[in-house]
PDB file of C-alpha atoms in Angstrom:
ATOM      1  CA  MET A   1     137.236 186.768 174.842  1.00  0.00           C
ATOM      2  CA  ALA A   2     136.306 185.015 171.618  1.00  0.00           C
ATOM      3  CA  LYS A   3     138.432 185.465 168.521  1.00  0.00           C
ATOM      4  CA  ALA A   4     136.563 186.814 165.491  1.00  0.00           C
ATOM      5  CA  SER A   5     136.624 184.765 162.297  1.00  0.00           C
ATOM      6  CA  SER A   6     137.926 185.896 158.912  1.00  0.00           C
ATOM      7  CA  LEU A   7     135.455 187.702 156.659  1.00  0.00           C
ATOM      8  CA  PRO A   8     134.534 187.496 152.984  1.00  0.00           C
ATOM      9  CA  PRO A   9     136.835 189.846 151.043  1.00  0.00           C
ATOM     10  CA  GLN A  10     133.869 191.879 149.734  1.00  0.00           C
ATOM     11  CA  LEU A  11     132.889 192.753 153.293  1.00  0.00           C
ATOM     12  CA  GLN A  12     136.431 193.244 154.558  1.00  0.00           C
ATOM     13  CA  ALA A  13     137.022 195.775 151.766  1.00  0.00           C
ATOM     14  CA  VAL A  14     134.012 197.785 152.973  1.00  0.00           C
ATOM     15  CA  LEU A  15     135.225 197.693 156.577  1.00  0.00           C
ATOM     16  CA  ASP A  16     138.721 198.765 155.549  1.00  0.00           C
ATOM     17  CA  GLY A  17     137.212 201.950 154.092  1.00  0.00           C
ATOM     18  CA  LEU A  18     135.528 203.022 157.335  1.00  0.00           C
ATOM     19  CA  SER A  19     136.842 205.536 159.836  1.00  0.00           C
ATOM     20  CA  PRO A  20     139.149 204.163 162.552  1.00  0.00           C
ATOM     21  CA  SER A  21     136.564 204.793 165.286  1.00  0.00           C
ATOM     22  CA  LEU A  22     133.767 203.016 163.431  1.00  0.00           C
ATOM     23  CA  TYR A  23     136.096 200.159 162.489  1.00  0.00           C
ATOM     24  CA  GLU A  24     137.085 199.800 166.160  1.00  0.00           C
ATOM     25  CA  HIS A  25     133.428 199.745 167.234  1.00  0.00           C
ATOM     26  CA  ILE A  26     132.683 196.994 164.730  1.00  0.00           C
ATOM     27  CA  GLN A  27     135.648 194.935 165.948  1.00  0.00           C
ATOM     28  CA  ASN A  28     134.465 195.362 169.553  1.00  0.00           C
ATOM     29  CA  VAL A  29     130.959 194.249 168.598  1.00  0.00           C
ATOM     30  CA  ARG A  30     132.364 191.204 166.788  1.00  0.00           C
ATOM     31  CA  VAL A  31     134.160 190.048 169.920  1.00  0.00           C
ATOM     32  CA  ILE A  32     131.162 190.676 172.190  1.00  0.00           C
ATOM     33  CA  ALA A  33     128.766 188.979 169.757  1.00  0.00           C
ATOM     34  CA  SER A  34     131.047 185.953 169.466  1.00  0.00           C
ATOM     35  CA  ASP A  35     131.071 185.656 173.261  1.00  0.00           C
ATOM     36  CA  LEU A  36     127.257 185.774 173.272  1.00  0.00           C
ATOM     37  CA  ALA A  37     127.187 183.166 170.505  1.00  0.00           C
ATOM     38  CA  ASP A  38     129.380 180.842 172.563  1.00  0.00           C
ATOM     39  CA  GLY A  39     127.293 181.398 175.669  1.00  0.00           C
ATOM     40  CA  HIS A  40     124.004 180.688 173.909  1.00  0.00           C
ATOM     41  CA  GLY A  41     125.073 177.884 171.571  1.00  0.00           C
ATOM     42  CA  LEU A  42     124.761 179.928 168.364  1.00  0.00           C
ATOM     43  CA  ASN A  43     126.711 179.489 165.158  1.00  0.00           C
ATOM     44  CA  ARG A  44     129.719 181.671 165.790  1.00  0.00           C
ATOM     45  CA  ASP A  45     130.580 182.314 162.106  1.00  0.00           C
ATOM     46  CA  ARG A  46     127.062 183.511 161.283  1.00  0.00           C
ATOM     47  CA  VAL A  47     126.957 185.748 164.357  1.00  0.00           C
ATOM     48  CA  ASP A  48     130.384 187.148 163.515  1.00  0.00           C
ATOM     49  CA  LEU A  49     129.389 187.896 159.916  1.00  0.00           C
ATOM     50  CA  ALA A  50     126.297 189.781 161.095  1.00  0.00           C
ATOM     51  CA  ALA A  51     128.268 191.683 163.732  1.00  0.00           C
ATOM     52  CA  ALA A  52     130.951 192.623 161.196  1.00  0.00           C
ATOM     53  CA  ALA A  53     128.340 193.926 158.755  1.00  0.00           C
ATOM     54  CA  HIS A  54     125.988 195.624 161.200  1.00  0.00           C
ATOM     55  CA  ASP A  55     127.302 199.186 160.681  1.00  0.00           C
ATOM     56  CA  ILE A  56     128.401 199.147 157.032  1.00  0.00           C
ATOM     57  CA  ALA A  57     126.001 202.030 156.280  1.00  0.00           C
ATOM     58  CA  ARG A  58     126.523 203.860 159.600  1.00  0.00           C
ATOM     59  CA  ALA A  59     128.812 206.566 158.203  1.00  0.00           C
ATOM     60  CA  ASP A  60     126.519 207.574 155.337  1.00  0.00           C
ATOM     61  CA  SER A  61     124.803 210.939 155.230  1.00  0.00           C
ATOM     62  CA  ASP A  62     121.123 211.378 156.021  1.00  0.00           C
ATOM     63  CA  ASP A  63     120.438 212.090 152.347  1.00  0.00           C
ATOM     64  CA  VAL A  64     122.105 208.868 151.192  1.00  0.00           C
ATOM     65  CA  LEU A  65     120.288 206.795 153.800  1.00  0.00           C
ATOM     66  CA  MET A  66     116.893 208.300 152.937  1.00  0.00           C
ATOM     67  CA  ARG A  67     117.452 207.894 149.203  1.00  0.00           C
ATOM     68  CA  GLU A  68     118.594 204.274 149.452  1.00  0.00           C
ATOM     69  CA  ALA A  69     115.834 203.380 151.893  1.00  0.00           C
ATOM     70  CA  MET A  70     113.216 204.794 149.501  1.00  0.00           C
ATOM     71  CA  GLU A  71     114.801 203.007 146.532  1.00  0.00           C
ATOM     72  CA  GLN A  72     114.868 199.741 148.479  1.00  0.00           C
ATOM     73  CA  GLY A  73     111.240 200.020 149.569  1.00  0.00           C
ATOM     74  CA  VAL A  74     112.071 200.280 153.276  1.00  0.00           C
ATOM     75  CA  ARG A  75     109.125 201.374 155.408  1.00  0.00           C
ATOM     76  CA  ILE A  76     110.113 204.855 156.582  1.00  0.00           C
ATOM     77  CA  THR A  77     108.505 206.062 159.801  1.00  0.00           C
ATOM     78  CA  ASP A  78     108.215 209.561 161.225  1.00  0.00           C
ATOM     79  CA  ALA A  79     111.021 208.649 163.637  1.00  0.00           C
ATOM     80  CA  ASP A  80     113.226 207.750 160.654  1.00  0.00           C
ATOM     81  CA  ARG A  81     112.421 211.051 158.965  1.00  0.00           C
ATOM     82  CA  ALA A  82     113.335 212.907 162.155  1.00  0.00           C
ATOM     83  CA  LYS A  83     116.596 210.953 162.447  1.00  0.00           C
ATOM     84  CA  PRO A  84     117.548 209.212 159.173  1.00  0.00           C
ATOM     85  CA  LEU A  85     120.544 207.580 160.875  1.00  0.00           C
ATOM     86  CA  LEU A  86     118.012 205.034 162.174  1.00  0.00           C
ATOM     87  CA  LEU A  87     117.823 203.716 158.594  1.00  0.00           C
ATOM     88  CA  HIS A  88     121.437 202.548 158.529  1.00  0.00           C
ATOM     89  CA  GLY A  89     120.411 199.033 159.612  1.00  0.00           C
ATOM     90  CA  PRO A  90     117.885 198.422 156.815  1.00  0.00           C
ATOM     91  CA  VAL A  91     120.121 200.114 154.221  1.00  0.00           C
ATOM     92  CA  GLY A  92     123.137 198.128 155.405  1.00  0.00           C
ATOM     93  CA  ALA A  93     121.173 194.866 155.302  1.00  0.00           C
ATOM     94  CA  ASN A  94     120.163 195.484 151.698  1.00  0.00           C
ATOM     95  CA  ARG A  95     123.744 196.355 150.771  1.00  0.00           C
ATOM     96  CA  LEU A  96     124.972 193.173 152.429  1.00  0.00           C
ATOM     97  CA  ARG A  97     122.434 191.135 150.483  1.00  0.00           C
ATOM     98  CA  ALA A  98     123.719 192.717 147.246  1.00  0.00           C
ATOM     99  CA  LYS A  99     127.412 192.156 148.136  1.00  0.00           C
ATOM    100  CA  LEU A 100     126.991 188.659 149.567  1.00  0.00           C
ATOM    101  CA  PRO A 101     123.990 186.994 147.921  1.00  0.00           C
ATOM    102  CA  ALA A 102     124.799 183.783 149.813  1.00  0.00           C
ATOM    103  CA  ALA A 103     124.371 185.453 153.222  1.00  0.00           C
ATOM    104  CA  ASP A 104     121.491 183.744 154.993  1.00  0.00           C
ATOM    105  CA  GLU A 105     118.388 185.552 156.142  1.00  0.00           C
ATOM    106  CA  ALA A 106     119.276 185.321 159.844  1.00  0.00           C
ATOM    107  CA  VAL A 107     122.418 187.365 159.152  1.00  0.00           C
ATOM    108  CA  ILE A 108     120.502 189.881 157.018  1.00  0.00           C
ATOM    109  CA  GLU A 109     117.838 190.158 159.737  1.00  0.00           C
ATOM    110  CA  ALA A 110     120.499 190.879 162.368  1.00  0.00           C
ATOM    111  CA  VAL A 111     121.950 193.758 160.360  1.00  0.00           C
ATOM    112  CA  TYR A 112     118.509 195.125 159.491  1.00  0.00           C
ATOM    113  CA  TRP A 113     117.166 195.274 163.065  1.00  0.00           C
ATOM    114  CA  HIS A 114     120.315 195.854 165.147  1.00  0.00           C
ATOM    115  CA  THR A 115     119.312 199.425 166.068  1.00  0.00           C
ATOM    116  CA  THR A 116     115.588 199.229 166.812  1.00  0.00           C
ATOM    117  CA  GLY A 117     115.043 195.541 167.413  1.00  0.00           C
ATOM    118  CA  LEU A 118     112.181 193.360 166.176  1.00  0.00           C
ATOM    119  CA  ALA A 119     109.878 191.386 168.455  1.00  0.00           C
ATOM    120  CA  THR A 120     110.226 188.228 166.354  1.00  0.00           C
ATOM    121  CA  MET A 121     113.939 188.477 165.591  1.00  0.00           C
ATOM    122  CA  GLY A 122     115.933 185.286 165.875  1.00  0.00           C
ATOM    123  CA  PRO A 123     118.818 184.529 168.225  1.00  0.00           C
ATOM    124  CA  ILE A 124     121.544 185.783 165.862  1.00  0.00           C
ATOM    125  CA  ALA A 125     119.805 189.152 165.589  1.00  0.00           C
ATOM    126  CA  LYS A 126     119.337 189.268 169.371  1.00  0.00           C
ATOM    127  CA  ALA A 127     123.050 188.632 169.927  1.00  0.00           C
ATOM    128  CA  VAL A 128     124.062 191.392 167.509  1.00  0.00           C
ATOM    129  CA  PHE A 129     121.463 193.821 168.902  1.00  0.00           C
ATOM    130  CA  LEU A 130     122.872 193.358 172.403  1.00  0.00           C
ATOM    131  CA  ALA A 131     126.527 193.287 171.361  1.00  0.00           C
ATOM    132  CA  ASP A 132     126.089 196.631 169.613  1.00  0.00           C
ATOM    133  CA  LYS A 133     124.834 198.146 172.858  1.00  0.00           C
ATOM    134  CA  PHE A 134     127.541 196.509 175.006  1.00  0.00           C
ATOM    135  CA  ASP A 135     130.493 198.247 173.348  1.00  0.00           C
ATOM    136  CA  LEU A 136     132.111 200.165 176.212  1.00  0.00           C
ATOM    137  CA  ALA A 137     132.258 203.308 174.071  1.00  0.00           C
ATOM    138  CA  LYS A 138     128.450 203.490 174.376  1.00  0.00           C
ATOM    139  CA  ALA A 139     128.326 202.950 178.144  1.00  0.00           C
ATOM    140  CA  PRO A 140     127.831 206.656 179.042  1.00  0.00           C
ATOM    141  CA  ARG A 141     124.662 206.684 176.942  1.00  0.00           C
ATOM    142  CA  TYR A 142     123.247 203.613 178.704  1.00  0.00           C
ATOM    143  CA  PRO A 143     123.703 203.827 182.501  1.00  0.00           C
ATOM    144  CA  HIS A 144     121.692 200.617 182.965  1.00  0.00           C
ATOM    145  CA  ILE A 145     123.875 198.549 180.633  1.00  0.00           C
ATOM    146  CA  GLU A 146     125.756 196.532 183.285  1.00  0.00           C
ATOM    147  CA  TRP A 147     122.475 195.053 184.527  1.00  0.00           C
ATOM    148  CA  VAL A 148     121.487 194.278 180.931  1.00  0.00           C
ATOM    149  CA  ARG A 149     124.872 192.626 180.335  1.00  0.00           C
ATOM    150  CA  GLU A 150     124.372 190.391 183.400  1.00  0.00           C
ATOM    151  CA  LEU A 151     120.936 189.335 182.172  1.00  0.00           C
ATOM    152  CA  ALA A 152     122.233 188.587 178.671  1.00  0.00           C
ATOM    153  CA  ALA A 153     124.488 185.827 179.942  1.00  0.00           C
ATOM    154  CA  ASP A 154     121.386 183.754 180.738  1.00  0.00           C
ATOM    155  CA  ASP A 155     118.441 185.230 178.838  1.00  0.00           C
ATOM    156  CA  MET A 156     118.776 187.481 175.805  1.00  0.00           C
ATOM    157  CA  ASP A 157     115.037 188.214 175.701  1.00  0.00           C
ATOM    158  CA  ARG A 158     114.999 189.558 179.258  1.00  0.00           C
ATOM    159  CA  ALA A 159     118.167 191.519 178.529  1.00  0.00           C
ATOM    160  CA  ILE A 160     116.609 193.164 175.474  1.00  0.00           C
ATOM    161  CA  VAL A 161     113.465 194.034 177.447  1.00  0.00           C
ATOM    162  CA  GLU A 162     115.532 195.676 180.176  1.00  0.00           C
ATOM    163  CA  PHE A 163     117.671 197.508 177.650  1.00  0.00           C
ATOM    164  CA  LEU A 164     114.612 198.870 175.847  1.00  0.00           C
ATOM    165  CA  ARG A 165     112.910 199.850 179.118  1.00  0.00           C
ATOM    166  CA  GLY A 166     115.916 201.882 180.185  1.00  0.00           C
ATOM    167  CA  ASP A 167     116.424 203.378 176.764  1.00  0.00           C
ATOM    168  CA  LEU A 168     112.765 204.340 176.511  1.00  0.00           C
ATOM    169  CA  VAL A 169     113.133 206.392 179.698  1.00  0.00           C
ATOM    170  CA  ARG A 170     116.322 208.007 178.376  1.00  0.00           C
ATOM    171  CA  LEU A 171     114.756 208.961 175.043  1.00  0.00           C
ATOM    172  CA  LEU A 172     111.610 210.344 176.655  1.00  0.00           C
ATOM    173  CA  ASN A 173     113.684 212.389 179.106  1.00  0.00           C
ATOM    174  CA  GLU A 174     115.646 213.817 176.170  1.00  0.00           C
ATOM    175  CA  GLY A 175     112.458 214.575 174.231  1.00  0.00           C
ATOM    176  CA  VAL A 176     113.511 212.261 171.407  1.00  0.00           C
ATOM    177  CA  PRO A 177     110.938 210.212 169.449  1.00  0.00           C
ATOM    178  CA  VAL A 178     110.938 206.489 170.186  1.00  0.00           C
ATOM    179  CA  HIS A 179     111.074 204.314 167.071  1.00  0.00           C
ATOM    180  CA  PRO A 180     107.836 202.314 166.687  1.00  0.00           C
ATOM    181  CA  ALA A 181     109.855 199.147 166.004  1.00  0.00           C
ATOM    182  CA  SER A 182     111.506 199.488 169.419  1.00  0.00           C
ATOM    183  CA  LEU A 183     108.115 199.827 171.102  1.00  0.00           C
ATOM    184  CA  GLU A 184     106.814 196.822 169.169  1.00  0.00           C
ATOM    185  CA  THR A 185     109.908 194.861 170.200  1.00  0.00           C
ATOM    186  CA  LEU A 186     109.418 195.739 173.849  1.00  0.00           C
ATOM    187  CA  ASN A 187     105.707 194.901 173.774  1.00  0.00           C
ATOM    188  CA  GLY A 188     106.229 191.686 171.821  1.00  0.00           C
ATOM    189  CA  LEU A 189     108.931 190.391 174.143  1.00  0.00           C
ATOM    190  CA  LEU A 190     106.950 191.358 177.245  1.00  0.00           C
ATOM    191  CA  LEU A 191     103.979 189.391 175.891  1.00  0.00           C
ATOM    192  CA  SER A 192     106.143 186.386 174.993  1.00  0.00           C
ATOM    193  CA  LEU A 193     107.646 186.428 178.490  1.00  0.00           C
ATOM    194  CA  GLY A 194     104.187 186.579 180.039  1.00  0.00           C
ATOM    195  CA  GLY A 195     104.672 190.143 181.236  1.00  0.00           C
ATOM    196  CA  GLY A 196     106.703 188.866 184.175  1.00  0.00           C
ATOM    197  CA  VAL A 197     110.150 190.268 183.541  1.00  0.00           C
TER     198      VAL A 197
END
């Protein structure tokens, strides 16, 4: 497994204040994302920074997430209103931009879209999106994840499509709204792959 790089002190201080379980999840995602970076020829330090920052707003209350999202001008959907936790990516991305103004847009994009995905997201965001789902602690939620993990070794786009397909079924079976960004991601990637996944 890849070794995670050191982080800017401003970000490390935020991580040090998180609960042990959330901190452990972030460390797991950093390792998985670094492995994906190595496998796909991505800049490991940029991927690691995005993975380390992806859940910096995850522990915040619904009220805090809604308030910050409104203040930041984030587009809030009905799915977000039903489950404000979905806003922790956009809120976290804006916090990261404020804490680390030098962070490049690919890193910010990865934090912003790590939960729902974005059809046009770049390879760093794709690696973090997948790494977040591959943490073994989430495996019971995603029974199809081993197949997705196998696909990700060769083709992150196909892996994301298969993840979203399986998750769409899960959410519909649970009667939970599907975020429009996830549907747009699925449709966009299916179109870019020629529909032949």
